Coordinates of C-alpha atoms in Angstrom, one line a residue:
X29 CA -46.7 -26.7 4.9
X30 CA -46.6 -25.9 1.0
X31 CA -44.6 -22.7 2.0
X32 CA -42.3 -24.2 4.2
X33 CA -41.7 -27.4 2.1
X34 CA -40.4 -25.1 -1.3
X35 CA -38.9 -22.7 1.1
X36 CA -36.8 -25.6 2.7
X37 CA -36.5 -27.3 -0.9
X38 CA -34.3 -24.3 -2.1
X39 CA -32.1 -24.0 1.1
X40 CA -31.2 -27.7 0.7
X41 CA -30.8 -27.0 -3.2
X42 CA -28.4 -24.3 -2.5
X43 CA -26.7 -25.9 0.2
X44 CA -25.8 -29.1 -2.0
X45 CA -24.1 -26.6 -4.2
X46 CA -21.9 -25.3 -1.5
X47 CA -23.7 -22.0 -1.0
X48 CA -23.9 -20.4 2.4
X49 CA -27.3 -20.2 3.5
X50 CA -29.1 -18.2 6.1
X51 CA -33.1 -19.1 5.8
X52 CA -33.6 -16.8 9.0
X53 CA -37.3 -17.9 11.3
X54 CA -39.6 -15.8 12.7
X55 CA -43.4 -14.6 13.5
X56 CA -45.1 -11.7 13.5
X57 CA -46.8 -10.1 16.2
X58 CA -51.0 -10.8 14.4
X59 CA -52.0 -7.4 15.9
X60 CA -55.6 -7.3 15.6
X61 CA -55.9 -11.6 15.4
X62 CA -53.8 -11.8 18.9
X63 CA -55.8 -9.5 20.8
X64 CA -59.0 -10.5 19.4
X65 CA -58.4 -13.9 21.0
X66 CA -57.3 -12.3 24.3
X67 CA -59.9 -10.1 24.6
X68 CA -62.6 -13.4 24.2
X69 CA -61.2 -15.2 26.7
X70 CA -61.3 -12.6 29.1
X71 CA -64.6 -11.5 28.3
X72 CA -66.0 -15.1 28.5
X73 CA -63.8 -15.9 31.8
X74 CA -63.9 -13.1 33.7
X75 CA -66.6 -10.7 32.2
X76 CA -63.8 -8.0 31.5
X77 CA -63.1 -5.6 28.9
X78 CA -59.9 -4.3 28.0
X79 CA -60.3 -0.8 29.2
X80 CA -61.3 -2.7 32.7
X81 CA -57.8 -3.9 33.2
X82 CA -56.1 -0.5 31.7
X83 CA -53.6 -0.9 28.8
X84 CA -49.9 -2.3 31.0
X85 CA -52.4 -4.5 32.6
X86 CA -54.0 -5.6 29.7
X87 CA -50.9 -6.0 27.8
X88 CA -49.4 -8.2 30.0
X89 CA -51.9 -10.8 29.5
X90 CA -51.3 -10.7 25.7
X91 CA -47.7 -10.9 26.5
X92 CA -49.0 -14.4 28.9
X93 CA -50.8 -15.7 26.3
X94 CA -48.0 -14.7 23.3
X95 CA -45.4 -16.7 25.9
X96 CA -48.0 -19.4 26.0
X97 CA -48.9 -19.6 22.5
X98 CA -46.6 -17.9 20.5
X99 CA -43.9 -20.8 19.6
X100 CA -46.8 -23.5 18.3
X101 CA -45.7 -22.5 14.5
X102 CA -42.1 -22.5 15.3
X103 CA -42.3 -25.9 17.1
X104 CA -44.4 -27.0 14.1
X105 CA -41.9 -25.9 11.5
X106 CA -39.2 -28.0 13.7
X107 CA -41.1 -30.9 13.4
X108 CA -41.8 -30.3 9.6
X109 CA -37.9 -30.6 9.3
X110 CA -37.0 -27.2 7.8
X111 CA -33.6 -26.4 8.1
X112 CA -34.2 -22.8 9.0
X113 CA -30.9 -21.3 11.6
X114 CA -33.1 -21.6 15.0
X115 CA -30.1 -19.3 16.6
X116 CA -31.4 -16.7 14.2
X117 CA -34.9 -16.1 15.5
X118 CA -36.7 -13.3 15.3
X119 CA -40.3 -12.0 16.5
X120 CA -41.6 -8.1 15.1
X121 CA -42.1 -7.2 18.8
X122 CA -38.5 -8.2 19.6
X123 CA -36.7 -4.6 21.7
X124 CA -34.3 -4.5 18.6
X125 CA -37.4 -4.8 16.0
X126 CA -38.9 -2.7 17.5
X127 CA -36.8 0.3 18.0
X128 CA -36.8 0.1 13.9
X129 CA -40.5 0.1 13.6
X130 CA -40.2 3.6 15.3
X131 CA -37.2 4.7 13.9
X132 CA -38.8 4.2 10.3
X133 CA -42.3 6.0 11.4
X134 CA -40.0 9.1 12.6
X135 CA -37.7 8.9 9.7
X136 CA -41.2 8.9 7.0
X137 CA -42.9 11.7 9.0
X138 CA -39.9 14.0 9.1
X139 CA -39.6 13.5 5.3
X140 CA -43.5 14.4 5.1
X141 CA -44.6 11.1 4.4
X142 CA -46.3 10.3 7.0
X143 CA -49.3 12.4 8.6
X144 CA -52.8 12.6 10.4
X145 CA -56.0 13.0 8.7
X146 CA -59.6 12.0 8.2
X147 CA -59.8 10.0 5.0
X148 CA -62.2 6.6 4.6
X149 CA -61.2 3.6 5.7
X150 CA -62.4 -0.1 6.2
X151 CA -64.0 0.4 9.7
X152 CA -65.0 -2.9 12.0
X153 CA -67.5 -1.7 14.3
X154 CA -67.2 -5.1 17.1
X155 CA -63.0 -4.6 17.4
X156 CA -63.7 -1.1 16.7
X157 CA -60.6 -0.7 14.6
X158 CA -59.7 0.3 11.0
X159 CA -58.5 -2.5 9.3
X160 CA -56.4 -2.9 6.4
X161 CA -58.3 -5.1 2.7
X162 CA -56.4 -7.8 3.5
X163 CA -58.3 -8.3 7.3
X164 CA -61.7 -7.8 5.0
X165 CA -63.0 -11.0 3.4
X166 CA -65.1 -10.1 0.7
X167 CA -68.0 -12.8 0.7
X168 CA -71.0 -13.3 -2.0
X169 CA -74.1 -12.3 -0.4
X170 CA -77.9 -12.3 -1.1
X171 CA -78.7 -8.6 -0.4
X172 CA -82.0 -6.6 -1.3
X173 CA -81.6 -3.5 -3.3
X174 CA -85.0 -0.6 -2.5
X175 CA -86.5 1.3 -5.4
X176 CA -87.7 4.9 -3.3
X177 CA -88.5 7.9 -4.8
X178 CA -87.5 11.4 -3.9
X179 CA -90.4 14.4 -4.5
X180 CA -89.1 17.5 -6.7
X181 CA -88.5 20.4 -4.5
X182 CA -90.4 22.9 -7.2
X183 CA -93.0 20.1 -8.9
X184 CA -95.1 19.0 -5.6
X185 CA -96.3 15.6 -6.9
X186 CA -92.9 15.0 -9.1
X187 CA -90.6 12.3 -7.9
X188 CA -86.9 11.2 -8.8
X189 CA -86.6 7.4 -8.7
X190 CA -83.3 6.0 -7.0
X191 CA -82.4 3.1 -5.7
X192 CA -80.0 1.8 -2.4
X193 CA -78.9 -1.1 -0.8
X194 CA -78.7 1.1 2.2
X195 CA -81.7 2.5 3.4
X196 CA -80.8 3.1 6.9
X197 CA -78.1 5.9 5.4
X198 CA -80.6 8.2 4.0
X199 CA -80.5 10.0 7.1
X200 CA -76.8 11.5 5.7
X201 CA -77.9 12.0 2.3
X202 CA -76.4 15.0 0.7
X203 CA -77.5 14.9 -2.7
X204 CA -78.9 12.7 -5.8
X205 CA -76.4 12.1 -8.3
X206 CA -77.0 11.0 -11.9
X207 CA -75.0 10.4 -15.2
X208 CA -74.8 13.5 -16.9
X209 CA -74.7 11.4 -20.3
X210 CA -78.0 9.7 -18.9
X211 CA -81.0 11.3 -20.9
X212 CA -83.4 9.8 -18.4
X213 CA -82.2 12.6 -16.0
X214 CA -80.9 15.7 -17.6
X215 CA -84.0 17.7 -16.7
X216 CA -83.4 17.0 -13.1
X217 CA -80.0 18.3 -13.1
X218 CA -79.1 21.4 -10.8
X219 CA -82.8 21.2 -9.5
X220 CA -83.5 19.6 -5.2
X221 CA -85.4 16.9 -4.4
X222 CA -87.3 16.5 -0.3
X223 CA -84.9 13.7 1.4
X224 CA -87.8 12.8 3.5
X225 CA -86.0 11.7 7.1
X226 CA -85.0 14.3 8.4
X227 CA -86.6 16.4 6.3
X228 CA -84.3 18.8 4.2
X229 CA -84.3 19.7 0.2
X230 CA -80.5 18.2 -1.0
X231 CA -79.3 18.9 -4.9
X232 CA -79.7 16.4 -7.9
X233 CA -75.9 16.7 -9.3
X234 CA -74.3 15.4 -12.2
X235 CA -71.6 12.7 -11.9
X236 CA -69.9 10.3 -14.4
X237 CA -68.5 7.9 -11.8
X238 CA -72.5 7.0 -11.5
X239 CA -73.2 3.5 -13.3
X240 CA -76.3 3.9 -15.4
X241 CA -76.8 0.6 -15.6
X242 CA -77.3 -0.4 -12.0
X243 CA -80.7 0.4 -10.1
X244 CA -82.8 3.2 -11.5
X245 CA -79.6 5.0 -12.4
X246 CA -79.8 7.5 -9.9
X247 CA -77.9 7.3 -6.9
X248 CA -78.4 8.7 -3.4
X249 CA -75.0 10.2 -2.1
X250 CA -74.2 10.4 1.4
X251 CA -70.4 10.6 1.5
X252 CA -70.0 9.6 4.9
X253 CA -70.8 6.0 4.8
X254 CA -69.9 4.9 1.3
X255 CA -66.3 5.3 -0.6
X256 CA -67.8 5.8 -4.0
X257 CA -69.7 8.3 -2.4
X258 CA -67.1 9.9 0.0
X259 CA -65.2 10.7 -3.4
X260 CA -68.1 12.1 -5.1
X261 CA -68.7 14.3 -2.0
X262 CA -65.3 16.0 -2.2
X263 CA -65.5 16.6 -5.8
X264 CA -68.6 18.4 -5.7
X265 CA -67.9 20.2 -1.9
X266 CA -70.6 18.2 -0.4
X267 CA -71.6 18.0 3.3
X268 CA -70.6 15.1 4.8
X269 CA -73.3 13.6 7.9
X270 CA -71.9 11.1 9.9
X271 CA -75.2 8.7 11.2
X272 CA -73.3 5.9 12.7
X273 CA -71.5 6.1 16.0
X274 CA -68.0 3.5 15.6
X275 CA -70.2 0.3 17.0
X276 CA -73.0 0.6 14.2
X277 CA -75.8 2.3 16.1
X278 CA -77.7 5.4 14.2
X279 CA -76.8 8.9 15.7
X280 CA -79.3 10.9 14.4
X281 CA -81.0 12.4 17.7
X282 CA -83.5 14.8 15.2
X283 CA -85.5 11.7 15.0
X284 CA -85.6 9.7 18.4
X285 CA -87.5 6.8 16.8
X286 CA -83.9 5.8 15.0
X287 CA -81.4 7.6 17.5
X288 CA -79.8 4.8 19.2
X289 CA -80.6 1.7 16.6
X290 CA -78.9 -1.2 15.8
X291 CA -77.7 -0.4 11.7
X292 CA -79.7 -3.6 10.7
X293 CA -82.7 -3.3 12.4
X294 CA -82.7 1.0 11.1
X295 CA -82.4 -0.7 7.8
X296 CA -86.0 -2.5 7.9
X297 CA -87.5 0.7 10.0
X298 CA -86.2 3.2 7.2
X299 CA -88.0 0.8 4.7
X300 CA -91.1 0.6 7.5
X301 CA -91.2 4.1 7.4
X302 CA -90.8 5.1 2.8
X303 CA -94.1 2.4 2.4
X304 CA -95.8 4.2 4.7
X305 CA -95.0 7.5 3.4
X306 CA -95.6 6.4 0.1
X307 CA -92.4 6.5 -0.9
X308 CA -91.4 2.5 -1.1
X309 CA -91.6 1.9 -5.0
X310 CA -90.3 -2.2 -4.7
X311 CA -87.8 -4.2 -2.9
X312 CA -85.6 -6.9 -5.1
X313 CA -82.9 -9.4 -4.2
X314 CA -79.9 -9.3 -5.8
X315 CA -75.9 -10.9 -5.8
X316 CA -73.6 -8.7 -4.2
X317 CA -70.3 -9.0 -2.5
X318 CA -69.7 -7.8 1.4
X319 CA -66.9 -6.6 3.3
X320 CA -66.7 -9.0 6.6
X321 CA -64.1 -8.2 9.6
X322 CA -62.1 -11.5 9.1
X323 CA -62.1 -12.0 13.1
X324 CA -65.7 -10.4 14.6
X325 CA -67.0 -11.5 11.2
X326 CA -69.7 -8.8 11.0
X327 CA -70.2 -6.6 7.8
X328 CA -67.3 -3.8 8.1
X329 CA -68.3 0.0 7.8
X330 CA -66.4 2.0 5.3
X331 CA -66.1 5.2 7.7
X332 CA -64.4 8.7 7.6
X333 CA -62.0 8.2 10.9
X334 CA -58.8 10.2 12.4
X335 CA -55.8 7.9 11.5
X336 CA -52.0 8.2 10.4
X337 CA -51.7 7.9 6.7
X338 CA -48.3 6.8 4.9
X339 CA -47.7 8.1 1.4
X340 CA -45.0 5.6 0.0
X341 CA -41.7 6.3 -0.7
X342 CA -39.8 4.7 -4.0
X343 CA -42.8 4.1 -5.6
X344 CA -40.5 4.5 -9.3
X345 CA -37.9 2.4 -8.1
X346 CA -40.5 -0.6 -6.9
X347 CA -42.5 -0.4 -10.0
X348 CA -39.3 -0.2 -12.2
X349 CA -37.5 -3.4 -10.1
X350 CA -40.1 -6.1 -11.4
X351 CA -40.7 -4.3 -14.9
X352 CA -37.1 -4.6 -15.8
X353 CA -36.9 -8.1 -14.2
X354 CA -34.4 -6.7 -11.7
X355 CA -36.7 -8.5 -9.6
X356 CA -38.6 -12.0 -11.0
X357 CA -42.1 -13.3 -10.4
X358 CA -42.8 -17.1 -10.8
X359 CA -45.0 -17.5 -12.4
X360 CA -44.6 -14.2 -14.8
X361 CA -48.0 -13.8 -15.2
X362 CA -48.4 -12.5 -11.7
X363 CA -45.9 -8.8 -12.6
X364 CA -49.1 -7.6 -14.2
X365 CA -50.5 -8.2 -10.8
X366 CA -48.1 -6.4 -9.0
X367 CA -47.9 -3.7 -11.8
X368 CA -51.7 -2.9 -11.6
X369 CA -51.3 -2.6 -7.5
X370 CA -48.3 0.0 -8.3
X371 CA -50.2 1.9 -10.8
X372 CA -53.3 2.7 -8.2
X373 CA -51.6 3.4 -5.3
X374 CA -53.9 4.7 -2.4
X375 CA -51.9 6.2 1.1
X376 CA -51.4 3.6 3.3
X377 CA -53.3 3.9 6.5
X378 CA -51.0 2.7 9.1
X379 CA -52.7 3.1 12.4
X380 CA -54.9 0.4 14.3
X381 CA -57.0 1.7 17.2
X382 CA -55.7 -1.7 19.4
X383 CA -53.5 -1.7 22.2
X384 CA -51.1 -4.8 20.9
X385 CA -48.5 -3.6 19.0
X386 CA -45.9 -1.3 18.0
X387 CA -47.2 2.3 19.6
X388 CA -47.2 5.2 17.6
X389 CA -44.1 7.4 18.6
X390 CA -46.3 10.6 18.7
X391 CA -46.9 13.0 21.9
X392 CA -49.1 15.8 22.1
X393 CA -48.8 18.8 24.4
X394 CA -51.4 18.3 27.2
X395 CA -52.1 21.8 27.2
X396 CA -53.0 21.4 23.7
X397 CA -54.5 18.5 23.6
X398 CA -58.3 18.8 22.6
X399 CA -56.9 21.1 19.7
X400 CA -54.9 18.6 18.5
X401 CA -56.5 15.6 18.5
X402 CA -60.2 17.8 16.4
X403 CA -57.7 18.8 14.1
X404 CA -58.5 17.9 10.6
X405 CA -54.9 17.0 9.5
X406 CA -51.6 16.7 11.4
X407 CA -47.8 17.0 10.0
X408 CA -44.6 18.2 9.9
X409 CA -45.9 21.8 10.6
X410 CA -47.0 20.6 13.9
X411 CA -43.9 19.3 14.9
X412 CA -42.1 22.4 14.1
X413 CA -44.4 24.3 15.9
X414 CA -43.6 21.9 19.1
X415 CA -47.5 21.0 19.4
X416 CA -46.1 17.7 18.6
X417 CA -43.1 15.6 19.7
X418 CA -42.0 12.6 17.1
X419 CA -39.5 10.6 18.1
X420 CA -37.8 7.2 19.4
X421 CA -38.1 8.6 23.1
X422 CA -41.0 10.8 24.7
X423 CA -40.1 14.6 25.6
X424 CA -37.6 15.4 28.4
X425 CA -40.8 16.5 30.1
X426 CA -42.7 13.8 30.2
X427 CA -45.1 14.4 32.1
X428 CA -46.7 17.3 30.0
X429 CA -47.2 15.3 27.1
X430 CA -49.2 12.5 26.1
X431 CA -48.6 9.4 23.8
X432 CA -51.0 9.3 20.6
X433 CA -52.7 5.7 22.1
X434 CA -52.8 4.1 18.7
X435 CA -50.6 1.2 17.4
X436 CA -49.3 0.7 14.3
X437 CA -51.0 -1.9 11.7
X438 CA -48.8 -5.6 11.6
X439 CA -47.9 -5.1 8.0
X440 CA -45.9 -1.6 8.8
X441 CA -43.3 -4.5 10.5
X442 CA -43.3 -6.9 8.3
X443 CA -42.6 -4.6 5.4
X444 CA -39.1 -4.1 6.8
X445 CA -38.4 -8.0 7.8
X446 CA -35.5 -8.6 4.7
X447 CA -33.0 -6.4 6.7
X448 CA -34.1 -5.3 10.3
X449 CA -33.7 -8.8 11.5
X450 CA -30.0 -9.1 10.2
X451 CA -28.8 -5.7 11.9
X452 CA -29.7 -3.0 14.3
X453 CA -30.4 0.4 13.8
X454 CA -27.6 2.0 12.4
X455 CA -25.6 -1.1 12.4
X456 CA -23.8 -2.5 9.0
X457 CA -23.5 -5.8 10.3
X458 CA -21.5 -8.9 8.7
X459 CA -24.6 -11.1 8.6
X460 CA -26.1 -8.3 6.6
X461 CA -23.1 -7.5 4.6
X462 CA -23.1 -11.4 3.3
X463 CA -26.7 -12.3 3.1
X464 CA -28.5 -9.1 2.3
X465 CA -30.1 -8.6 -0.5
X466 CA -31.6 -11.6 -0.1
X467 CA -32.2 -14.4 -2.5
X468 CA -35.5 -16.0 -2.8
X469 CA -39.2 -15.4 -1.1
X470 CA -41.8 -17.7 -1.3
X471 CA -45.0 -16.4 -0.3
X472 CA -49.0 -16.7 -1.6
X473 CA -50.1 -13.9 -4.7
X474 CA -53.1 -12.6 -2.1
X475 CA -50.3 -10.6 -0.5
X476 CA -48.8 -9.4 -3.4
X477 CA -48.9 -5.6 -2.8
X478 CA -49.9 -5.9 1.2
X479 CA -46.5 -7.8 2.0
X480 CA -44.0 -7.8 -1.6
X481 CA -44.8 -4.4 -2.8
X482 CA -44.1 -3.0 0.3
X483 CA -41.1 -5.1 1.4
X484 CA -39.8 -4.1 -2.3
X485 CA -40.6 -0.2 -1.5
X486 CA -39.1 -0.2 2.0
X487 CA -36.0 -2.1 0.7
X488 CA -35.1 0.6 -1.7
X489 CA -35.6 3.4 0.5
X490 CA -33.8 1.8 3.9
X491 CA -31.1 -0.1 2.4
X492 CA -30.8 1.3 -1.2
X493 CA -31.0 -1.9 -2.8
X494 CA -33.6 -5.0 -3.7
X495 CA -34.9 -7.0 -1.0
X496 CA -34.8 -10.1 -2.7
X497 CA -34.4 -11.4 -6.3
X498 CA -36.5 -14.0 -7.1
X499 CA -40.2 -14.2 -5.8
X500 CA -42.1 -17.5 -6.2
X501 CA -45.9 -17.7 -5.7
X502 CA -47.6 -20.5 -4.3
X503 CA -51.4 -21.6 -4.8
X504 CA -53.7 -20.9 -2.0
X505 CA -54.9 -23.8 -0.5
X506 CA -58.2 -24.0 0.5
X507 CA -61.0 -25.8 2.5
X508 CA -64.1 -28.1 1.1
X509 CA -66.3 -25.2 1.0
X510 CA -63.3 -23.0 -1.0
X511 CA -62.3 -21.0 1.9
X512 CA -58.6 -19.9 1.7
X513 CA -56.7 -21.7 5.2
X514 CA -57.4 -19.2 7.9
X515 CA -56.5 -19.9 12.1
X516 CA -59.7 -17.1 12.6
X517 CA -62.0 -19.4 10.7
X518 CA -60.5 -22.6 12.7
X519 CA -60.4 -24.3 9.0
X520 CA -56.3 -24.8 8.7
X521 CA -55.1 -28.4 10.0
X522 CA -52.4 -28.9 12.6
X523 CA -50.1 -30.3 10.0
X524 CA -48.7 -32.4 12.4
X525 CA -51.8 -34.2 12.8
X526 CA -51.5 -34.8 9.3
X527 CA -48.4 -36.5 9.7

């Protein structure tokens, strides 16, 4: 309503002044949120999975339920009053929307932006889909941090202190790592301590990123289940174990007694099992903040996963725009925001293992096929090859090729909103000719870099020009219990209830 009231405030503003105005409507297609709900309702009316029904099948009951459901916000706005051109309106699956979705994936890929790799990502082990930070809602916690100790390889009797939130993990550790300008532990540097389940003798290393402060100062590293860690891991040319299969269960069949595990309950056997080697020095509690999915709302995994990877294009230009005030936050303050996000850019994982959405436009050669999809990186190289066909339509022949099943996340749409809906592909269309750049956007500072940044990048690079001008930020509004508004945690008001 806040949105929508300032949003309708300056189109009535400019309007009095005898300005032509298009305030052009329209939804996105909520990937992951959309077929989260359909899959609930099917599993609790009908006991079915997704891959029961098969994808066309499956997708035409989120298509039912879209058609159902899908024009409650815009019938809402109506009745709000906003004086949006209803003619005009648009939805990210649309044919026409579409068709520039893909065009922009094939036109990024064949300038080498875009490619396939394994890299770490936010991982939600219930959808069993990698999710971008904005769909993880980081939430203060209570957790319990173990003090273990590791024995000295070559001093029987010797042990290294460290200390883990994560006991379960130690089944991947690779190494101990320490601050080399700690004193505590220069001795132990270069030398192995006994991990001691599975059994194996892993190297003490030496690592500034390590916060002396925190714990005992000495930090187990097993790259495969933690960011910090996964960094650390290619820096020193570590091993990287992988102990969780995508749902959370331990994968560790060396030692049957965890193989098949919930994560949680592995967590209080791997403690079980230190005290009664001896090796449990204390558990404390301590404040910490966890990663939830926002729609299972179970803790996310960060997990080393095949996706499709963006590196962003006019990254000088969108940095440049709102530091020269080509482009102008209100309230100023929030350009230092948007500078910071420029300034530690990280490539954009675009892909969403989910079946609503815009498909990625990628074949593989059948013939080929278990090659490709175990190989550690895919990219231009491949398509010139022909291993790989890229493009707005599949291979002539079809039928010996097959469609990378992935879709592509929400935000990879939305990021083009300010021009494709004003003109198709290739069109230079009057409405975009009068009305493009745009003006104003109102939007909420939480999606500064997920939806502005990127709008501001994909602007430069498609059109050659600004999106927008001006960019007002709202509050956030949020419940009794400080919550921001959300339709997953059923805490946002109809607002015409309200009225």
């Amino acid at each position: 309503v806040l949105n929508n009231s300032l949003q309708d405030i300056l189109a009535r503003r400019a309007r009095q002044k005898g300005k032509e105005v298009l305030w052009l409507p329209g939804t996105d297609h909520a990937g992951i949120a959309t077929q989260t709900k359909v899959e609930r309702e099917l599993k609790k009316n009908e006991g079915l999975g997704r891959r029961d029904l098969g994808r066309e099948k499956f997708l035409e009951r989120v298509w039912d339920f879209k058609n159902e459901h899908g024009d409650i916000i815009i019938k809402q706005l109506k009745r709000l009053g906003c004086s949006c051109d209803w003619s005009r309106e648009r939805f990210t699956m649309d044919e026409d929307y579409t068709k520039w979705v893909s065009h922009v994936f094939v036109e990024l890929f064949k300038e080498g932006l875009i490619y396939r790799g394994k890299r770490m990502v936010n991982w939600c082990p219930v959808s069993l889909t990698a999710l971008s930070d904005e769909e993880v809602i980081m939430t203060p916690s209570k957790s319990k941090l173990f003090f273990m100790k590791y024995e000295l390889a070559d001093a029987p009797g010797e042990f290294l202190e460290i200390s883990t939130t994560r006991p379960e993990t130690l089944l991947g550790d690779v190494a101990v790592a320490v601050n080399p300008k700690d004193p505590r532990f220069t001795k132990y540097i270069g030398r192995k301590v006994r991990r001691p389940f599975p059994a194996a003798e892993i190297p003490v290393i030496a690592d500034d990123h390590v916060d002396i402060e925190f714990g005992t100062g000495a930090l187990k590293i097993t790259p495969a289940h933690d960011k910090a860690d996964f960094e650390i891991g290619l820096k020193h040319g570590l091993e990287i174990i992988d102990v969780l299969t995508p749902d959370g269960m331990i994968n560790c069949p060396e030692l049957p007694e965890f193989h098949g595990l919930d994560r949680f309950v592995a967590r209080r056997l791997a403690a079980t099992k230190l005290e009664e080697m001896g090796l449990l020095i204390k558990i404390e509690e301590y404040d910490n903040n966890i990663g939830y999915s926002e729609r299972a709302g179970v803790p996310i995994e960060p997990r080393i996963s095949m996706q499709w990877f963006l590196k962003y294009p006019c990254v000088k230009e969108a940095t440049d725009a709102v530091a020269n005030g080509d482009i102008k936050f209100r309230p100023e303050r929030w350009a230092k925001t948007y500078g910071h996000w420029m300034a530690n850019l990280q490539d954009w994982c675009i892909s969403r293992q989910l079946w609503w959405g815009h498909q990625i436009p990628v074949w593989y050669r059948k013939d080929k096929l278990d090659a490709l999809k175990s190989a550690e990186s895919l990219d231009m190289q491949d398509f010139s090859a022909g291993d790989i066909h890229v493009g707005l339509e599949p291979p002539a022949d079809a039928e010996n090729w097959q469609r990378d099943e992935d879709v592509m996340d929400t935000w990879f749409s939305s990021w083009l909103w300010p021009f494709a809906t004003m003109a198709n592909v290739g069109e230079d269309t009057p409405t975009l000719k009068k009305f493009y750049p745009t003006d104003d956007l109102v939007t909420g500072p939480d999606i500064i870099f997920f939806w502005v940044a990127r709008m501001i990048m994909a602007g430069f690079r498609f059109t050659g020009e600004l999106p927008f001008k001006n960019v007002f930020f709202t509050t956030i509004i949020r419940d009794l219990k400080g919550r921001k508004m959300s339709k997953s945690l059923g805490n946002s008001p109809d607002p015409i209830d309200l009225m």
